């Protein structure tokens, strides 16, 4: 009887090819994704900093979620169908940092260019952050600059409004004080004139009461002597 | 006979404070100013913390209170502003009053810009996020502005968004609209406060003198409960007695007392001139001086609590940055390094991975709480940069910000009242201005100061401000007060002065005061004056701190020629009033005497 391990050359060749093709993806993956890969990005997560007590453990499932998020970002940006298997992750560390590369959906041995990946990530950064419950600071794509939200500029700066109110009140106060000074002055002038008249009358009454006649020729009411 | 109401007599009756309390509060409001908050804590820190109190209190006794007493006595006796009062003491000495007015004029020009800045910060506190809390985003929205990153958000807000400062004093730049608007507001409010002279000022000082204390108390309580505040207070109060051997400590104590009380500007004479003749100013002088020094000490406790908080926060941030650097470089798990074991981990990593660690050495910062605490800042840097940095880290920062800048405004406005009264009172005393109403005269002075002061709102305005602050009123004041003390003690005569005081108060001044006026205070002032002159000559070309936007920090730069000429002008213009006026009066008198002689001879001839 022939040896169980004695296989015909044809079968051997086929087995070899099958093994080769089975190992190819992981070999390729190992070759495609490595630290400092040309088309790869380093990602750093600071889960405990972001979530404190509610921090989740980084495991296979969380990694799957990350890959799905990146696949989403790539599909959204390039309008192609990317699968989770197109996102290759390697070199994981206890820090929770790793490298990833993106392979093309048409040809798994070809990598998508770094610029496209960067643009895709930047475009959907907010979404990716939210999926992982992190933010720009705690989910770092090393080398990718964050797109910060545009500053909200109201039509009138708020300080100008407060300034307007204060200067309006102060201006009104000044005007009020000036006007009241003028009014007071006018009132005083009238009072003085009245007092002088009163004095005249009082004197006339007094002299009249003493059975005399008040000689008006010496009164001061008429400064100019009439010709 | 009937006497008509003489309107002229009513005008000659001088305005008075409605009560002695108003006078005391006005003096407190004037003396307690920004210097108590931003200069004294700095001096305390530089000169050995608690130990600085010894020279400070000694100088208060030898120099501060006697000179304060002297100025109040002159004002209350002569019942005239500084020019009139000194002319009454001796016609040749009218120049002292004139020098005071010129110095006050310089002070008025540049002091209100600080109030403008306080307004700017106050108005910007009404936002959901304080604008100096974070750096603004740059034009392509990839990160913070470069200048802001190199400096810090608070510095960026002050130098770029508030001042829009130019790189040097030569580059003028235009007037900044925001600044100019706030400056206008500051002058409008000043006018409102002095519109009717002491009648309005007297009411305002109830608020400007008391409100700062309320805020300081609130801040003291808040400050003490802040994380790390005790570090600062401990640092401040640990006395370093060896500093007492340094002569600079004593000189700084003397100058601080001197400037803090606001002597020599004529404001105290002006305020006292509105007193009732028999007002007990002796007691008030002691009270106000003690309140002023007490406030300085109180404010420095608050400042050091804030310092401690800020230093601790910065130190912890530094540790955190180091921790993240280590985590990222060595790819360790997040919770393996905490703030508490950063230093141990540094050692461990250094021994385990020496080569990798060596690569890091230039990125590794030196975190030290001592260093953070010892960075002493004074002046506008303390008030607008350091304090705002501390405030942005407090919870409910908008509330604390509003309170703080409102307090700065009260302190600054209170001092402005004294400064401007020092100008308007002597002007009021001139006969040719007596028909001009109070409102019009005060308005004219305010408008004039506003227009001249607009130069401080330009892009190089802060540099001009520093120049005026350093040279406009320091040197000339020493000379003015020296002349004041010598004039009263030796030209007017201590005996005559004694009699005047007895007339007003009912008792003669103690032998203590006489010794101070006659001997100790003049000697101290001469010493200070000599020190200033020597320092100025030895210091070489005067320099200022110019803001370098590429490096994000200030650099020492020399003043250009026109700057140095202007400094010279500032120093000479006020001081020269004294000899020039004396000379002028002397010439006038000689002319008058000659004319008199001629008339006499004519008469005898005619007869």
mmCIF file of N, CA and C in Angstrom, chain A residues 42 44 46-49 93-95 97 122 146-148 150 158-159 162-163 166-167 170 174 177-178 180-181 195, chain B residues 5 120 123-124 126-127 137 141-143 178 181 185 188-189 191-192 195-196 327-328 331-335 437 439:
data_model
loop_
_atom_site.group_PDB
_atom_site.id
_atom_site.type_symbol
_atom_site.label_atom_id
_atom_site.label_comp_id
_atom_site.label_asym_id
_atom_site.label_seq_id
_atom_site.Cartn_x
_atom_site.Cartn_y
_atom_site.Cartn_z
ATOM 1 N N UNK A 42 0.348 56.388 12.678
ATOM 2 C CA UNK A 42 0.361 55.923 14.053
ATOM 3 C C UNK A 42 -0.824 56.540 14.782
ATOM 4 N N UNK A 44 -2.777 56.962 18.557
ATOM 5 C CA UNK A 44 -2.551 56.861 20.004
ATOM 6 C C UNK A 44 -3.873 57.147 20.702
ATOM 7 N N UNK A 46 -5.891 57.657 24.366
ATOM 8 C CA UNK A 46 -5.753 57.888 25.808
ATOM 9 C C UNK A 46 -7.126 57.694 26.433
ATOM 10 N N UNK A 47 -7.525 56.422 26.515
ATOM 11 C CA UNK A 47 -8.901 56.127 26.915
ATOM 12 C C UNK A 47 -9.138 56.503 28.376
ATOM 13 N N UNK A 48 -8.182 56.178 29.242
ATOM 14 C CA UNK A 48 -8.394 56.451 30.674
ATOM 15 C C UNK A 48 -8.441 57.948 30.928
ATOM 16 N N UNK A 49 -7.639 58.731 30.196
ATOM 17 C CA UNK A 49 -7.673 60.177 30.360
ATOM 18 C C UNK A 49 -9.023 60.728 29.958
ATOM 19 N N UNK A 93 0.605 48.476 21.337
ATOM 20 C CA UNK A 93 1.404 48.590 22.564
ATOM 21 C C UNK A 93 0.464 48.786 23.755
ATOM 22 N N UNK A 94 0.982 48.584 24.966
ATOM 23 C CA UNK A 94 0.137 48.772 26.155
ATOM 24 C C UNK A 94 -0.344 50.212 26.314
ATOM 25 N N UNK A 95 0.323 51.147 25.650
ATOM 26 C CA UNK A 95 -0.075 52.539 25.714
ATOM 27 C C UNK A 95 -1.491 52.721 25.202
ATOM 28 N N UNK A 97 -1.332 52.245 21.526
ATOM 29 C CA UNK A 97 -1.007 52.928 20.276
ATOM 30 C C UNK A 97 -0.720 51.839 19.260
ATOM 31 N N UNK A 122 -9.541 63.425 8.279
ATOM 32 C CA UNK A 122 -9.858 64.799 8.684
ATOM 33 C C UNK A 122 -11.308 65.138 8.424
ATOM 34 N N UNK A 146 -5.549 68.438 13.359
ATOM 35 C CA UNK A 146 -7.005 68.468 13.563
ATOM 36 C C UNK A 146 -7.620 69.662 12.854
ATOM 37 N N UNK A 147 -8.839 69.504 12.448
ATOM 38 C CA UNK A 147 -9.566 70.652 11.902
ATOM 39 C C UNK A 147 -10.392 71.204 13.031
ATOM 40 N N UNK A 148 -9.965 72.365 13.541
ATOM 41 C CA UNK A 148 -10.676 72.903 14.685
ATOM 42 C C UNK A 148 -11.930 73.632 14.223
ATOM 43 N N UNK A 150 -14.571 76.363 13.531
ATOM 44 C CA UNK A 150 -14.409 77.785 13.251
ATOM 45 C C UNK A 150 -14.948 78.574 14.430
ATOM 46 N N UNK A 158 -19.693 91.099 21.817
ATOM 47 C CA UNK A 158 -20.480 91.311 23.032
ATOM 48 C C UNK A 158 -19.937 92.450 23.865
ATOM 49 N N UNK A 159 -18.618 92.692 23.801
ATOM 50 C CA UNK A 159 -18.060 93.747 24.650
ATOM 51 C C UNK A 159 -18.569 95.104 24.211
ATOM 52 N N UNK A 162 -21.921 95.845 25.905
ATOM 53 C CA UNK A 162 -21.792 96.283 27.296
ATOM 54 C C UNK A 162 -21.241 97.706 27.352
ATOM 55 N N UNK A 163 -20.250 97.972 26.496
ATOM 56 C CA UNK A 163 -19.657 99.303 26.435
ATOM 57 C C UNK A 163 -20.718 100.340 26.103
ATOM 58 N N UNK A 166 -22.938 101.026 29.091
ATOM 59 C CA UNK A 166 -22.308 101.801 30.168
ATOM 60 C C UNK A 166 -22.121 103.259 29.765
ATOM 61 N N UNK A 167 -21.620 103.476 28.539
ATOM 62 C CA UNK A 167 -21.359 104.863 28.161
ATOM 63 C C UNK A 167 -22.666 105.621 27.982
ATOM 64 N N UNK A 170 -23.691 106.627 31.554
ATOM 65 C CA UNK A 170 -22.840 107.697 32.081
ATOM 66 C C UNK A 170 -23.135 109.012 31.366
ATOM 67 N N UNK A 174 -24.333 112.568 32.996
ATOM 68 C CA UNK A 174 -23.676 113.869 32.842
ATOM 69 C C UNK A 174 -24.664 114.912 32.346
ATOM 70 N N UNK A 177 -26.925 115.972 35.125
ATOM 71 C CA UNK A 177 -26.300 116.862 36.103
ATOM 72 C C UNK A 177 -26.111 118.267 35.538
ATOM 73 N N UNK A 178 -25.691 118.348 34.271
ATOM 74 C CA UNK A 178 -25.476 119.664 33.681
ATOM 75 C C UNK A 178 -26.788 120.434 33.597
ATOM 76 N N UNK A 180 -29.474 119.972 35.374
ATOM 77 C CA UNK A 180 -29.976 120.351 36.701
ATOM 78 C C UNK A 180 -29.187 121.520 37.258
ATOM 79 N N UNK A 181 -27.883 121.626 36.927
ATOM 80 C CA UNK A 181 -27.107 122.779 37.373
ATOM 81 C C UNK A 181 -27.663 124.045 36.753
ATOM 82 N N UNK A 195 -36.395 137.924 46.261
ATOM 83 C CA UNK A 195 -36.025 138.365 47.608
ATOM 84 C C UNK A 195 -35.813 139.852 47.658
ATOM 85 N N UNK B 5 -27.949 141.515 48.476
ATOM 86 C CA UNK B 5 -27.247 140.225 48.494
ATOM 87 C C UNK B 5 -26.029 140.299 47.585
ATOM 88 N N UNK B 120 -11.738 97.373 29.273
ATOM 89 C CA UNK B 120 -11.671 96.406 28.159
ATOM 90 C C UNK B 120 -11.808 94.985 28.691
ATOM 91 N N UNK B 123 -15.388 94.345 30.122
ATOM 92 C CA UNK B 123 -16.409 94.106 29.114
ATOM 93 C C UNK B 123 -16.225 92.743 28.449
ATOM 94 N N UNK B 124 -14.974 92.308 28.325
ATOM 95 C CA UNK B 124 -14.741 91.016 27.690
ATOM 96 C C UNK B 124 -14.992 89.855 28.628
ATOM 97 N N UNK B 126 -17.858 89.299 29.884
ATOM 98 C CA UNK B 126 -19.253 88.885 29.733
ATOM 99 C C UNK B 126 -19.397 87.944 28.548
ATOM 100 N N UNK B 127 -18.634 86.866 28.560
ATOM 101 C CA UNK B 127 -18.716 85.897 27.469
ATOM 102 C C UNK B 127 -18.747 84.505 28.074
ATOM 103 N N UNK B 137 -7.942 80.158 17.062
ATOM 104 C CA UNK B 137 -7.514 79.235 16.017
ATOM 105 C C UNK B 137 -6.868 80.036 14.888
ATOM 106 N N UNK B 141 -7.209 76.923 10.412
ATOM 107 C CA UNK B 141 -7.927 76.096 11.387
ATOM 108 C C UNK B 141 -7.240 74.766 11.693
ATOM 109 N N UNK B 142 -5.899 74.768 11.653
ATOM 110 C CA UNK B 142 -5.236 73.511 12.003
ATOM 111 C C UNK B 142 -4.701 73.531 13.424
ATOM 112 N N UNK B 143 -4.677 74.660 14.030
ATOM 113 C CA UNK B 143 -4.142 74.718 15.388
ATOM 114 C C UNK B 143 -4.224 76.132 15.907
ATOM 115 N N UNK B 178 -10.665 99.960 19.793
ATOM 116 C CA UNK B 178 -11.187 99.415 21.048
ATOM 117 C C UNK B 178 -10.599 100.136 22.233
ATOM 118 N N UNK B 181 -11.936 103.740 22.496
ATOM 119 C CA UNK B 181 -13.294 103.803 23.035
ATOM 120 C C UNK B 181 -13.289 103.643 24.548
ATOM 121 N N UNK B 185 -14.354 106.296 27.458
ATOM 122 C CA UNK B 185 -15.267 105.973 28.555
ATOM 123 C C UNK B 185 -14.644 106.315 29.901
ATOM 124 N N UNK B 188 -14.887 109.982 30.384
ATOM 125 C CA UNK B 188 -16.267 110.419 30.590
ATOM 126 C C UNK B 188 -16.700 110.135 32.028
ATOM 127 N N UNK B 189 -16.331 108.959 32.522
ATOM 128 C CA UNK B 189 -16.696 108.627 33.899
ATOM 129 C C UNK B 189 -15.942 109.505 34.891
ATOM 130 N N UNK B 191 -15.067 112.532 34.402
ATOM 131 C CA UNK B 191 -15.758 113.815 34.393
ATOM 132 C C UNK B 191 -17.029 113.754 35.229
ATOM 133 N N UNK B 192 -17.763 112.643 35.067
ATOM 134 C CA UNK B 192 -18.982 112.483 35.859
ATOM 135 C C UNK B 192 -18.674 112.553 37.346
ATOM 136 N N UNK B 195 -17.621 116.339 38.297
ATOM 137 C CA UNK B 195 -18.313 117.405 37.570
ATOM 138 C C UNK B 195 -18.591 118.624 38.431
ATOM 139 N N UNK B 196 -18.932 118.404 39.694
ATOM 140 C CA UNK B 196 -19.246 119.567 40.523
ATOM 141 C C UNK B 196 -18.187 119.774 41.592
ATOM 142 N N UNK B 327 4.947 58.570 28.556
ATOM 143 C CA UNK B 327 4.024 57.519 28.117
ATOM 144 C C UNK B 327 4.135 57.292 26.623
ATOM 145 N N UNK B 328 4.176 58.418 25.875
ATOM 146 C CA UNK B 328 4.193 58.299 24.427
ATOM 147 C C UNK B 328 5.509 57.756 23.913
ATOM 148 N N UNK B 331 5.735 54.048 25.187
ATOM 149 C CA UNK B 331 4.540 53.243 24.906
ATOM 150 C C UNK B 331 4.075 52.442 26.110
ATOM 151 N N UNK B 332 4.059 53.090 27.269
ATOM 152 C CA UNK B 332 3.601 52.400 28.470
ATOM 153 C C UNK B 332 2.110 52.602 28.643
ATOM 154 N N UNK B 333 1.498 51.730 29.437
ATOM 155 C CA UNK B 333 0.059 51.875 29.682
ATOM 156 C C UNK B 333 -0.217 53.168 30.423
ATOM 157 N N UNK B 334 -1.421 53.695 30.161
ATOM 158 C CA UNK B 334 -1.756 55.035 30.666
ATOM 159 C C UNK B 334 -1.620 55.175 32.167
ATOM 160 N N UNK B 335 -2.074 54.170 32.934
ATOM 161 C CA UNK B 335 -2.082 54.363 34.382
ATOM 162 C C UNK B 335 -0.780 53.932 35.046
ATOM 163 N N UNK B 437 -17.482 128.407 35.255
ATOM 164 C CA UNK B 437 -18.169 127.499 36.177
ATOM 165 C C UNK B 437 -17.326 126.250 36.418
ATOM 166 N N UNK B 439 -18.247 123.148 36.274
ATOM 167 C CA UNK B 439 -18.470 122.132 35.252
ATOM 168 C C UNK B 439 -17.624 122.399 34.024
#
